Coordinates of C-alpha atoms and ligand atoms in Angstrom, one line a residue:
M590 CA 13.0 -150.6 -31.9
Q591 CA 11.4 -153.7 -33.5
M592 CA 11.5 -154.8 -37.1
H593 CA 8.8 -157.1 -38.4
Q594 CA 8.5 -158.7 -41.8
I595 CA 4.9 -158.2 -42.8
T596 CA 2.9 -160.6 -45.0
G597 CA 0.4 -158.2 -46.6
P598 CA -1.8 -155.2 -46.0
D599 CA -4.0 -156.9 -43.4
D600 CA -1.0 -158.0 -41.5
A601 CA 0.4 -154.4 -41.7
T602 CA -2.8 -153.1 -40.1
K603 CA -2.9 -155.8 -37.5
K604 CA 0.8 -155.5 -36.4
E605 CA 0.5 -151.7 -36.3
N606 CA -2.6 -151.8 -34.2
F607 CA -0.8 -154.1 -31.8
W608 CA 2.0 -151.6 -31.4
L609 CA -0.4 -148.6 -31.3
D610 CA -2.0 -150.3 -28.3
Q611 CA 1.4 -150.4 -26.6
G612 CA 1.7 -146.6 -27.0
V613 CA 3.9 -146.5 -30.1
D614 CA 3.3 -143.4 -32.1
N615 CA 5.9 -143.5 -34.9
F616 CA 6.5 -146.3 -37.4
K617 CA 9.2 -146.8 -40.0
A618 CA 8.6 -148.7 -43.2
Y619 CA 11.5 -150.4 -44.7
M620 CA 12.9 -151.0 -48.2
F621 CA 10.8 -153.9 -49.5
I622 CA 7.3 -152.9 -48.3
T623 CA 4.7 -153.1 -51.1
P624 CA 2.5 -150.1 -52.0
A625 CA -0.6 -151.8 -50.6
E626 CA 1.1 -152.6 -47.3
L627 CA 2.5 -149.1 -46.9
S628 CA -1.0 -147.6 -47.7
A629 CA -2.6 -149.8 -45.0
A630 CA 0.1 -148.9 -42.5
I631 CA -0.4 -145.2 -43.2
V632 CA -4.2 -145.4 -42.9
A633 CA -4.0 -147.4 -39.6
A634 CA -1.4 -145.0 -38.1
H635 CA -3.2 -141.8 -39.1
K636 CA -6.5 -143.1 -37.7
R637 CA -4.9 -143.0 -34.3
G638 CA -2.8 -139.9 -34.6
A639 CA 0.5 -141.8 -35.2
K640 CA 3.0 -141.1 -38.0
V641 CA 4.8 -143.2 -40.6
T642 CA 8.3 -142.6 -42.0
G643 CA 10.1 -144.8 -44.4
H644 CA 13.5 -145.9 -45.7
L645 CA 12.0 -146.8 -49.0
C646 CA 13.3 -148.6 -52.1
S647 CA 10.4 -150.4 -53.7
I648 CA 8.3 -147.2 -53.6
G649 CA 9.5 -143.9 -55.0
F650 CA 9.2 -140.6 -53.0
R651 CA 6.3 -139.2 -55.1
E652 CA 4.3 -142.4 -54.8
A653 CA 4.9 -142.5 -51.1
A654 CA 3.8 -138.8 -50.8
A655 CA 0.6 -139.7 -52.7
L656 CA 0.0 -142.5 -50.2
G657 CA 0.2 -140.0 -47.4
I658 CA 3.6 -140.9 -45.8
D659 CA 4.7 -138.4 -43.2
D660 CA 8.5 -138.5 -43.6
L661 CA 11.2 -140.0 -45.9
E662 CA 14.5 -141.2 -44.5
H663 CA 17.9 -140.5 -45.9
G664 CA 17.0 -138.2 -48.8
L665 CA 17.6 -138.3 -52.6
L666 CA 20.2 -141.0 -52.6
V667 CA 17.7 -143.7 -51.7
D668 CA 14.9 -142.5 -54.0
T669 CA 14.6 -145.1 -56.7
E670 CA 11.9 -143.3 -58.8
F671 CA 14.3 -141.8 -61.3
M672 CA 15.9 -145.1 -62.2
P673 CA 15.2 -146.2 -65.8
G674 CA 13.5 -149.6 -65.8
K675 CA 12.3 -149.3 -62.2
K676 CA 9.5 -151.8 -61.8
A677 CA 6.4 -150.7 -59.8
G678 CA 6.5 -152.0 -56.2
E679 CA 10.0 -153.6 -56.6
C680 CA 13.3 -152.6 -55.1
P681 CA 16.0 -152.6 -57.8
E682 CA 18.9 -154.9 -57.3
E683 CA 21.2 -151.9 -56.8
P684 CA 19.1 -149.6 -54.7
E685 CA 21.5 -146.7 -55.0
D686 CA 22.8 -145.2 -58.2
P687 CA 25.3 -142.4 -57.5
V688 CA 26.0 -141.8 -61.2
L689 CA 22.3 -141.1 -61.9
T690 CA 21.7 -139.1 -58.7
A691 CA 24.6 -136.8 -59.6
K692 CA 23.0 -136.0 -63.0
L693 CA 19.6 -134.9 -61.6
D694 CA 18.9 -131.1 -61.5
V695 CA 17.3 -129.7 -58.3
N696 CA 16.1 -126.6 -60.2
A697 CA 14.3 -128.2 -63.2
G698 CA 12.8 -131.4 -64.4
P699 CA 11.7 -134.5 -62.4
L700 CA 13.8 -133.9 -59.3
H701 CA 12.5 -130.3 -59.0
E702 CA 8.9 -131.6 -59.4
M703 CA 9.5 -134.3 -56.7
I704 CA 10.7 -131.5 -54.3
L705 CA 7.6 -129.4 -55.0
D706 CA 5.4 -132.5 -54.6
L707 CA 6.8 -133.4 -51.2
V708 CA 6.3 -129.9 -50.0
Q709 CA 2.8 -129.8 -51.2
H710 CA 2.0 -133.1 -49.5
H711 CA 3.7 -131.9 -46.2
V712 CA 6.1 -134.8 -46.3
A713 CA 9.2 -134.2 -44.2
V714 CA 12.7 -135.5 -45.1
T715 CA 15.3 -136.8 -42.7
S716 CA 18.8 -135.9 -43.6
T717 CA 21.4 -138.5 -42.7
L718 CA 24.6 -137.1 -44.3
P719 CA 27.1 -138.7 -41.8
V720 CA 26.2 -142.3 -42.9
F721 CA 26.8 -141.3 -46.6
E722 CA 30.1 -139.5 -45.8
M723 CA 31.2 -142.7 -44.0
G724 CA 31.2 -144.4 -47.4
S725 CA 34.7 -143.3 -47.7
F726 CA 35.2 -141.5 -51.0
P727 CA 37.8 -138.9 -52.1
G728 CA 37.7 -135.5 -50.6
R729 CA 36.2 -136.3 -47.2
P730 CA 38.1 -135.9 -43.9
T731 CA 39.5 -139.0 -42.2
M732 CA 37.6 -140.5 -39.3
Q733 CA 37.8 -138.4 -36.1
K734 CA 40.0 -139.7 -33.3
R735 CA 37.3 -139.3 -30.8
V736 CA 35.1 -141.7 -32.8
L737 CA 37.9 -144.3 -33.2
D738 CA 38.7 -144.0 -29.4
A739 CA 35.0 -144.7 -28.5
L740 CA 34.8 -147.9 -30.6
S741 CA 35.8 -151.3 -29.3
P742 CA 39.0 -152.7 -30.8
D743 CA 36.9 -155.2 -32.9
A744 CA 34.5 -152.6 -34.1
R745 CA 37.3 -150.2 -34.9
S746 CA 39.2 -152.6 -37.1
A747 CA 36.0 -153.7 -38.8
V748 CA 35.1 -150.1 -39.7
L749 CA 38.6 -149.3 -40.9
E750 CA 38.7 -152.4 -43.1
R751 CA 35.3 -151.6 -44.6
R752 CA 36.5 -148.1 -45.4
V753 CA 39.6 -149.5 -47.2
R754 CA 37.5 -151.9 -49.2
A755 CA 35.0 -149.1 -50.1
S756 CA 37.7 -146.9 -51.5
D757 CA 39.6 -149.6 -53.4
S758 CA 40.1 -148.3 -56.8
S759 CA 40.1 -151.6 -58.7
R760 CA 36.7 -152.4 -57.2
M761 CA 35.5 -149.0 -58.2
R762 CA 36.6 -149.4 -61.8
E763 CA 34.8 -152.7 -61.9
E764 CA 31.6 -151.2 -60.4
Y765 CA 31.5 -147.8 -62.1
K766 CA 33.6 -148.4 -65.2
S767 CA 35.5 -145.3 -64.3
D768 CA 38.6 -144.2 -62.4
V769 CA 36.7 -141.3 -60.9
S770 CA 34.4 -142.2 -58.0
P771 CA 30.8 -141.0 -58.6
W772 CA 30.3 -140.5 -54.9
P773 CA 31.7 -137.0 -54.3
A774 CA 29.2 -135.6 -57.0
A775 CA 26.3 -137.7 -55.7
F776 CA 27.0 -136.6 -52.1
K777 CA 27.1 -133.0 -53.2
K778 CA 23.8 -133.5 -55.1
E779 CA 22.3 -134.9 -51.9
M780 CA 23.3 -131.7 -50.1
E781 CA 21.8 -129.6 -52.9
F782 CA 18.6 -131.5 -52.7
E783 CA 18.2 -131.0 -49.0
H784 CA 19.0 -127.3 -49.3
A785 CA 16.5 -126.9 -52.2
F786 CA 13.8 -128.8 -50.3
V787 CA 14.0 -126.4 -47.4
Q788 CA 14.1 -123.3 -49.8
A789 CA 10.9 -124.7 -51.3
G790 CA 9.3 -124.8 -47.8
G791 CA 10.0 -128.4 -46.8
L792 CA 10.5 -129.6 -43.2
L793 CA 14.0 -131.1 -43.0
L794 CA 14.9 -133.2 -40.0
A795 CA 18.4 -134.2 -38.9
G796 CA 19.6 -137.7 -38.3
L797 CA 22.9 -139.5 -38.6
D798 CA 21.9 -143.2 -39.1
P799 CA 24.3 -145.0 -36.7
T800 CA 24.4 -148.1 -38.9
G801 CA 26.1 -148.4 -42.2
M802 CA 29.7 -149.2 -41.8
G803 CA 29.6 -148.9 -38.0
G804 CA 31.6 -145.7 -37.9
V805 CA 28.7 -143.3 -37.3
I806 CA 28.0 -143.2 -33.6
A807 CA 25.2 -141.5 -31.7
G808 CA 26.0 -138.2 -30.3
F809 CA 29.2 -137.5 -32.3
G810 CA 27.3 -138.4 -35.5
D811 CA 24.5 -136.0 -34.6
Q812 CA 27.1 -133.2 -34.3
R813 CA 28.7 -134.2 -37.6
E814 CA 25.3 -134.0 -39.2
V815 CA 24.9 -130.3 -38.2
E816 CA 28.4 -129.5 -39.5
L817 CA 27.5 -131.2 -42.8
L818 CA 24.2 -129.2 -43.1
V819 CA 26.4 -126.1 -42.9
E820 CA 28.6 -127.5 -45.7
A821 CA 25.3 -128.0 -47.6
G822 CA 24.7 -124.3 -47.6
F823 CA 22.6 -123.6 -44.4
T824 CA 23.8 -121.0 -42.0
P825 CA 24.9 -122.4 -38.6
V826 CA 21.7 -121.2 -36.9
E827 CA 19.6 -122.7 -39.6
A828 CA 21.4 -126.0 -39.3
I829 CA 21.0 -126.0 -35.5
H830 CA 17.2 -125.3 -35.9
I831 CA 17.0 -128.2 -38.3
A832 CA 18.6 -130.5 -35.7
T833 CA 16.4 -129.2 -32.8
L834 CA 13.2 -127.2 -33.5
N835 CA 12.3 -129.1 -36.7
G836 CA 12.4 -132.4 -35.0
A837 CA 10.2 -131.1 -32.2
Q838 CA 7.8 -129.8 -34.8
Y839 CA 7.6 -133.1 -36.6
L840 CA 6.8 -134.9 -33.3
G841 CA 4.2 -132.3 -32.4
D842 CA 6.2 -131.4 -29.3
A843 CA 7.4 -127.9 -30.2
D844 CA 5.5 -126.3 -27.3
K845 CA 7.7 -128.4 -24.9
I846 CA 11.1 -128.9 -26.5
G847 CA 13.1 -127.7 -29.5
T848 CA 14.0 -124.2 -28.5
I849 CA 15.1 -122.6 -25.2
A850 CA 12.2 -120.7 -23.7
A851 CA 10.6 -120.0 -20.4
G852 CA 8.1 -122.8 -19.6
K853 CA 9.7 -125.4 -21.9
Q854 CA 11.4 -128.5 -20.6
A855 CA 15.1 -128.0 -19.7
D856 CA 16.5 -130.2 -22.5
L857 CA 19.6 -128.4 -23.6
V858 CA 23.3 -128.5 -24.0
V859 CA 26.0 -126.2 -22.7
I860 CA 28.7 -125.6 -25.3
K861 CA 32.1 -124.0 -25.0
G862 CA 32.4 -121.6 -27.9
D863 CA 29.9 -120.2 -30.3
P864 CA 28.5 -122.7 -32.8
S865 CA 26.3 -119.9 -34.3
K866 CA 29.5 -118.5 -35.7
K867 CA 31.8 -121.5 -35.9
I868 CA 29.8 -124.7 -36.3
E869 CA 32.7 -127.0 -35.2
D870 CA 32.3 -125.6 -31.7
I871 CA 29.2 -127.8 -31.5
E872 CA 31.6 -130.6 -30.7
N873 CA 32.6 -128.9 -27.4
V874 CA 29.7 -130.0 -25.3
E875 CA 30.3 -129.6 -21.6
T876 CA 27.0 -130.4 -20.0
V877 CA 23.8 -132.0 -21.3
F878 CA 20.5 -131.2 -19.5
K879 CA 17.7 -133.7 -19.9
D880 CA 14.5 -132.9 -18.1
G881 CA 16.4 -130.4 -16.0
I882 CA 19.1 -132.8 -14.9
G883 CA 22.7 -132.0 -15.9
Y884 CA 25.0 -134.7 -17.2
D885 CA 28.8 -134.3 -17.4
S886 CA 29.7 -135.1 -21.1
A887 CA 33.4 -135.7 -20.5
K888 CA 32.6 -138.3 -17.8
L889 CA 29.9 -140.0 -19.9
I890 CA 32.2 -140.3 -22.9
E891 CA 35.1 -141.5 -20.8
S892 CA 32.8 -144.2 -19.3
V893 CA 32.2 -145.8 -22.7
R894 CA 35.7 -145.3 -24.2
G895 CA 36.7 -148.4 -26.2
V896 CA 33.4 -150.3 -25.8
V897 CA 31.0 -148.8 -28.4
G898 CA 30.0 -151.3 -31.0
S899 CA 30.9 -154.3 -28.9
R900 CA 27.4 -155.1 -27.6
Ligands
ZN290 ZN1 17.3 -146.5 -43.1

């Protein structure tokens, strides 16, 4: 992955064509991109069959849909379009407003219209519930031991310190003028949004975002995402499809990967238990097959114990 600060619409087209020439077929726009730059990036990508996703801030979801974006990262919590006083093409100083998010209604009004608009424009949404859960607010489980064991000592103490700071009640009173954290309600609203988006016919993808406070790590975080989708109201099988088939569909590779079928690539996991009934079983991976080659999960996890986050 490479991140470039672009200097205007022409530069967006130029940089993108460079990477298209190298075979890149998916681009991610980031928070401060201008509408003109995003538009140029989308036109250049689509011309050559590539796609553009975005973790946006300066541009709201409906505006991005109108520009032709293919996917929106992270979901409702990063959509700035409902903020009063939002200036066109500018990222607000506080890009997330959990108090406002919690008040929106998925069944009526502007949020409902936004959902219908995304579906109509065939814009996918990537759910990244684990990174929001890591924000450490009341009512969420403590960090899993297997995650803490995987992290290097430095990374582990940094994550734990950040979590303590995030849940500090005096800081919260200062920030939200309330003793009650707005995050549980905002997180619940994010889940409602993702469920309503799918009910309306939207293509939801599953991510985890292994960034944030550093406590969401690849693999374990992907499994946590599927568990959180079930908490959001999807059946276990629906949640598994979101994390497998939907991603393959978005990439245009559903004929090769995404489900288990004769003639498809052997990209699959062998799990002890039955996650279609008990979703937590998804954590019990025994073997991962990639292109037909099996990898022993326990051995792989053991080989990186205590080093994740150190380099
Ligand atoms: Zn992002």
